[in-house]
PDB file of C-alpha atoms in Angstrom:
ATOM      1  CA  UNK A   1       6.766  21.085-102.973  1.00  0.00           C
ATOM      2  CA  UNK A   2       5.682  24.946-101.313  1.00  0.00           C
ATOM      3  CA  UNK A   3       5.400  27.275-104.667  1.00  0.00           C
ATOM      4  CA  UNK A   4       6.742  30.955-104.142  1.00  0.00           C
ATOM      5  CA  UNK A   5       4.454  32.836-102.407  1.00  0.00           C
ATOM      6  CA  UNK A   6       4.192  36.445-103.853  1.00  0.00           C
ATOM      7  CA  UNK A   7       3.980  38.928-100.922  1.00  0.00           C
ATOM      8  CA  UNK A   8       2.182  42.116-101.093  1.00  0.00           C
ATOM      9  CA  UNK A   9       3.977  46.033-101.636  1.00  0.00           C
ATOM     10  CA  UNK A  10       2.452  46.558 -98.011  1.00  0.00           C
ATOM     11  CA  UNK A  11       4.038  43.603 -96.592  1.00  0.00           C
ATOM     12  CA  UNK A  12       7.422  44.672 -98.109  1.00  0.00           C
ATOM     13  CA  UNK A  13       7.486  48.167 -97.630  1.00  0.00           C
ATOM     14  CA  UNK A  14       7.137  47.004 -93.687  1.00  0.00           C
ATOM     15  CA  UNK A  15      10.152  44.821 -93.863  1.00  0.00           C
ATOM     16  CA  UNK A  16      12.153  48.517 -94.025  1.00  0.00           C
ATOM     17  CA  UNK A  17      10.764  50.012 -90.850  1.00  0.00           C
ATOM     18  CA  UNK A  18      12.521  48.002 -87.842  1.00  0.00           C
ATOM     19  CA  UNK A  19      10.150  46.734 -84.918  1.00  0.00           C
ATOM     20  CA  UNK A  20      10.011  47.796 -81.301  1.00  0.00           C
ATOM     21  CA  UNK A  21       9.640  45.353 -78.464  1.00  0.00           C
ATOM     22  CA  UNK A  22       6.286  46.792 -77.925  1.00  0.00           C
ATOM     23  CA  UNK A  23       5.422  46.042 -81.633  1.00  0.00           C
ATOM     24  CA  UNK A  24       5.852  42.367 -81.551  1.00  0.00           C
ATOM     25  CA  UNK A  25       5.647  40.963 -77.623  1.00  0.00           C
ATOM     26  CA  UNK A  26       2.429  42.179 -75.435  1.00  0.00           C
ATOM     27  CA  UNK A  27       3.108  44.921 -72.496  1.00  0.00           C
ATOM     28  CA  UNK A  28       1.967  44.906 -69.188  1.00  0.00           C
ATOM     29  CA  UNK A  29       0.637  48.264 -68.537  1.00  0.00           C
ATOM     30  CA  UNK A  30       0.121  50.192 -65.291  1.00  0.00           C
ATOM     31  CA  UNK A  31      -2.652  52.483 -65.248  1.00  0.00           C
ATOM     32  CA  UNK A  32      -1.709  55.064 -61.904  1.00  0.00           C
ATOM     33  CA  UNK A  33      -5.518  56.868 -62.121  1.00  0.00           C
ATOM     34  CA  UNK A  34      -7.410  53.447 -62.206  1.00  0.00           C
ATOM     35  CA  UNK A  35      -4.622  51.819 -59.540  1.00  0.00           C
ATOM     36  CA  UNK A  36      -5.043  48.849 -62.260  1.00  0.00           C
ATOM     37  CA  UNK A  37      -3.026  46.555 -64.187  1.00  0.00           C
ATOM     38  CA  UNK A  38      -3.684  45.245 -67.820  1.00  0.00           C
ATOM     39  CA  UNK A  39      -1.705  43.278 -70.606  1.00  0.00           C
ATOM     40  CA  UNK A  40      -1.525  45.246 -74.025  1.00  0.00           C
ATOM     41  CA  UNK A  41      -1.441  43.528 -77.066  1.00  0.00           C
ATOM     42  CA  UNK A  42       1.481  43.605 -79.696  1.00  0.00           C
ATOM     43  CA  UNK A  43       0.801  46.253 -82.051  1.00  0.00           C
ATOM     44  CA  UNK A  44       1.489  42.812 -85.253  1.00  0.00           C
ATOM     45  CA  UNK A  45      -0.409  39.999 -84.326  1.00  0.00           C
ATOM     46  CA  UNK A  46       1.202  36.777 -84.489  1.00  0.00           C
ATOM     47  CA  UNK A  47       0.155  36.003 -87.797  1.00  0.00           C
ATOM     48  CA  UNK A  48       1.302  39.272 -89.479  1.00  0.00           C
ATOM     49  CA  UNK A  49       4.777  38.231 -87.640  1.00  0.00           C
ATOM     50  CA  UNK A  50       5.157  35.120 -89.515  1.00  0.00           C
ATOM     51  CA  UNK A  51       3.856  36.622 -92.667  1.00  0.00           C
ATOM     52  CA  UNK A  52       6.767  39.265 -92.213  1.00  0.00           C
ATOM     53  CA  UNK A  53       9.527  36.536 -91.231  1.00  0.00           C
ATOM     54  CA  UNK A  54       8.517  34.853 -94.386  1.00  0.00           C
ATOM     55  CA  UNK A  55       8.975  37.735 -96.326  1.00  0.00           C
ATOM     56  CA  UNK A  56      12.507  38.597 -95.121  1.00  0.00           C
ATOM     57  CA  UNK A  57      13.846  34.846 -95.863  1.00  0.00           C
ATOM     58  CA  UNK A  58      12.418  35.442 -99.032  1.00  0.00           C
ATOM     59  CA  UNK A  59      13.745  38.717-100.058  1.00  0.00           C
ATOM     60  CA  UNK A  60      17.467  37.681 -98.209  1.00  0.00           C
ATOM     61  CA  UNK A  61      16.800  39.686 -95.001  1.00  0.00           C
ATOM     62  CA  UNK A  62      17.630  38.442 -91.368  1.00  0.00           C
ATOM     63  CA  UNK A  63      14.109  38.657 -89.457  1.00  0.00           C
ATOM     64  CA  UNK A  64      16.509  39.312 -85.830  1.00  0.00           C
ATOM     65  CA  UNK A  65      17.644  42.301 -87.791  1.00  0.00           C
ATOM     66  CA  UNK A  66      14.411  44.440 -88.413  1.00  0.00           C
ATOM     67  CA  UNK A  67      13.072  43.409 -84.480  1.00  0.00           C
ATOM     68  CA  UNK A  68      11.109  40.153 -85.112  1.00  0.00           C
ATOM     69  CA  UNK A  69      11.301  37.840 -81.989  1.00  0.00           C
ATOM     70  CA  UNK A  70      13.335  34.286 -82.651  1.00  0.00           C
ATOM     71  CA  UNK A  71      11.767  31.541 -83.559  1.00  0.00           C
ATOM     72  CA  UNK A  72      10.351  29.626 -80.789  1.00  0.00           C
ATOM     73  CA  UNK A  73      10.553  25.513 -80.760  1.00  0.00           C
ATOM     74  CA  UNK A  74       7.626  24.198 -80.743  1.00  0.00           C
ATOM     75  CA  UNK A  75       6.330  22.155 -77.446  1.00  0.00           C
ATOM     76  CA  UNK A  76       5.898  18.383 -77.641  1.00  0.00           C
ATOM     77  CA  UNK A  77       2.386  17.225 -77.421  1.00  0.00           C
ATOM     78  CA  UNK A  78       1.186  16.130 -74.131  1.00  0.00           C
ATOM     79  CA  UNK A  79      -0.309  12.552 -74.231  1.00  0.00           C
ATOM     80  CA  UNK A  80      -2.325  11.113 -71.971  1.00  0.00           C
ATOM     81  CA  UNK A  81      -2.000   7.057 -71.050  1.00  0.00           C
ATOM     82  CA  UNK A  82      -5.001   4.963 -71.883  1.00  0.00           C
ATOM     83  CA  UNK A  83      -7.434   4.580 -68.801  1.00  0.00           C
ATOM     84  CA  UNK A  84      -7.824   0.755 -69.501  1.00  0.00           C
ATOM     85  CA  UNK A  85     -10.085  -1.380 -67.832  1.00  0.00           C
ATOM     86  CA  UNK A  86      -9.645  -1.752 -63.992  1.00  0.00           C
ATOM     87  CA  UNK A  87      -8.490  -4.953 -63.994  1.00  0.00           C
ATOM     88  CA  UNK A  88      -5.679  -3.975 -66.109  1.00  0.00           C
ATOM     89  CA  UNK A  89      -4.746  -0.878 -63.732  1.00  0.00           C
ATOM     90  CA  UNK A  90      -4.210  -2.865 -60.838  1.00  0.00           C
ATOM     91  CA  UNK A  91      -2.487  -5.731 -62.270  1.00  0.00           C
ATOM     92  CA  UNK A  92       1.084  -4.706 -60.573  1.00  0.00           C
ATOM     93  CA  UNK A  93      -0.756  -4.278 -57.141  1.00  0.00           C
ATOM     94  CA  UNK A  94      -2.264  -7.548 -57.399  1.00  0.00           C
ATOM     95  CA  UNK A  95       0.336  -9.348 -58.794  1.00  0.00           C
ATOM     96  CA  UNK A  96       2.699  -7.544 -55.613  1.00  0.00           C
ATOM     97  CA  UNK A  97       0.383  -8.465 -52.937  1.00  0.00           C
ATOM     98  CA  UNK A  98       0.332 -12.322 -54.187  1.00  0.00           C
ATOM     99  CA  UNK A  99       3.256 -12.819 -54.287  1.00  0.00           C
ATOM    100  CA  UNK A 100       3.861 -10.887 -50.384  1.00  0.00           C
ATOM    101  CA  UNK A 101       1.180 -14.020 -49.929  1.00  0.00           C
ATOM    102  CA  UNK A 102       2.816 -17.093 -51.411  1.00  0.00           C
ATOM    103  CA  UNK A 103       6.040 -16.258 -49.563  1.00  0.00           C
ATOM    104  CA  UNK A 104       4.552 -16.063 -46.247  1.00  0.00           C
ATOM    105  CA  UNK A 105       2.287 -19.410 -47.249  1.00  0.00           C
ATOM    106  CA  UNK A 106       4.747 -21.927 -45.012  1.00  0.00           C
ATOM    107  CA  UNK A 107       3.623 -19.734 -42.004  1.00  0.00           C
ATOM    108  CA  UNK A 108       0.225 -19.297 -43.051  1.00  0.00           C
ATOM    109  CA  UNK A 109      -0.551 -23.115 -43.160  1.00  0.00           C
ATOM    110  CA  UNK A 110       1.629 -24.169 -40.309  1.00  0.00           C
ATOM    111  CA  UNK A 111      -0.522 -21.553 -38.269  1.00  0.00           C
ATOM    112  CA  UNK A 112      -4.050 -22.537 -39.502  1.00  0.00           C
ATOM    113  CA  UNK A 113      -2.878 -26.429 -38.452  1.00  0.00           C
ATOM    114  CA  UNK A 114      -1.850 -25.274 -35.262  1.00  0.00           C
ATOM    115  CA  UNK A 115      -5.404 -23.460 -34.975  1.00  0.00           C
ATOM    116  CA  UNK A 116      -7.219 -26.915 -35.963  1.00  0.00           C
ATOM    117  CA  UNK A 117      -5.149 -28.713 -33.262  1.00  0.00           C
ATOM    118  CA  UNK A 118      -6.132 -26.397 -31.065  1.00  0.00           C
ATOM    119  CA  UNK A 119     -10.114 -26.416 -32.190  1.00  0.00           C
ATOM    120  CA  UNK A 120      -9.939 -30.448 -32.127  1.00  0.00           C
ATOM    121  CA  UNK A 121      -8.298 -30.576 -28.551  1.00  0.00           C
ATOM    122  CA  UNK A 122     -11.421 -28.016 -27.156  1.00  0.00           C
ATOM    123  CA  UNK A 123     -14.138 -30.539 -29.079  1.00  0.00           C
ATOM    124  CA  UNK A 124     -12.373 -33.694 -27.410  1.00  0.00           C
ATOM    125  CA  UNK A 125     -14.237 -34.726 -24.491  1.00  0.00           C
ATOM    126  CA  UNK A 126     -12.424 -35.090 -21.337  1.00  0.00           C
ATOM    127  CA  UNK A 127     -14.414 -37.724 -20.172  1.00  0.00           C
ATOM    128  CA  UNK A 128     -13.325 -41.348 -20.357  1.00  0.00           C
ATOM    129  CA  UNK A 129     -16.066 -43.001 -22.350  1.00  0.00           C
TER     130      UNK A 129
END
C-alpha cells in the first residue's frame, strides 16, 4: 500500500508552466563555428519528469497537457540461455549423426563383408598344396 506523497511548492508551481520539447528531450545541436555537433541534455531530468508526472496525476492534471512526453512501455528483460556442458550443447547434433549412420548401417555392413572377402581372397595362396 503506497502512501500519498507530499510534493513541495516548487514542484507544484512547475505544473502551471507548460514545458517545451527542448525541456524534456535531448537536442542535437550543430556548432557552426567549430563545425561539430553534440547532444545537449534535457533541461528537466528524467527523475524530475517522473516527479512532475506523479504530481500531475495526484493533482488531477493530464501530464501530456503540460508538455511531458508519454510514458514509454518497459522493454522486456533479455535473457541468455544457460551455457550447459559441452555434451549437452552438442547432443542434438550427435543424435542426428547417429540416426543417419544407423540408417546407412546395412550398406556399411555389406561393404565391410565384401572388403573382408576380397582381403581373404588376396591372402589365399594360388598354389595347389
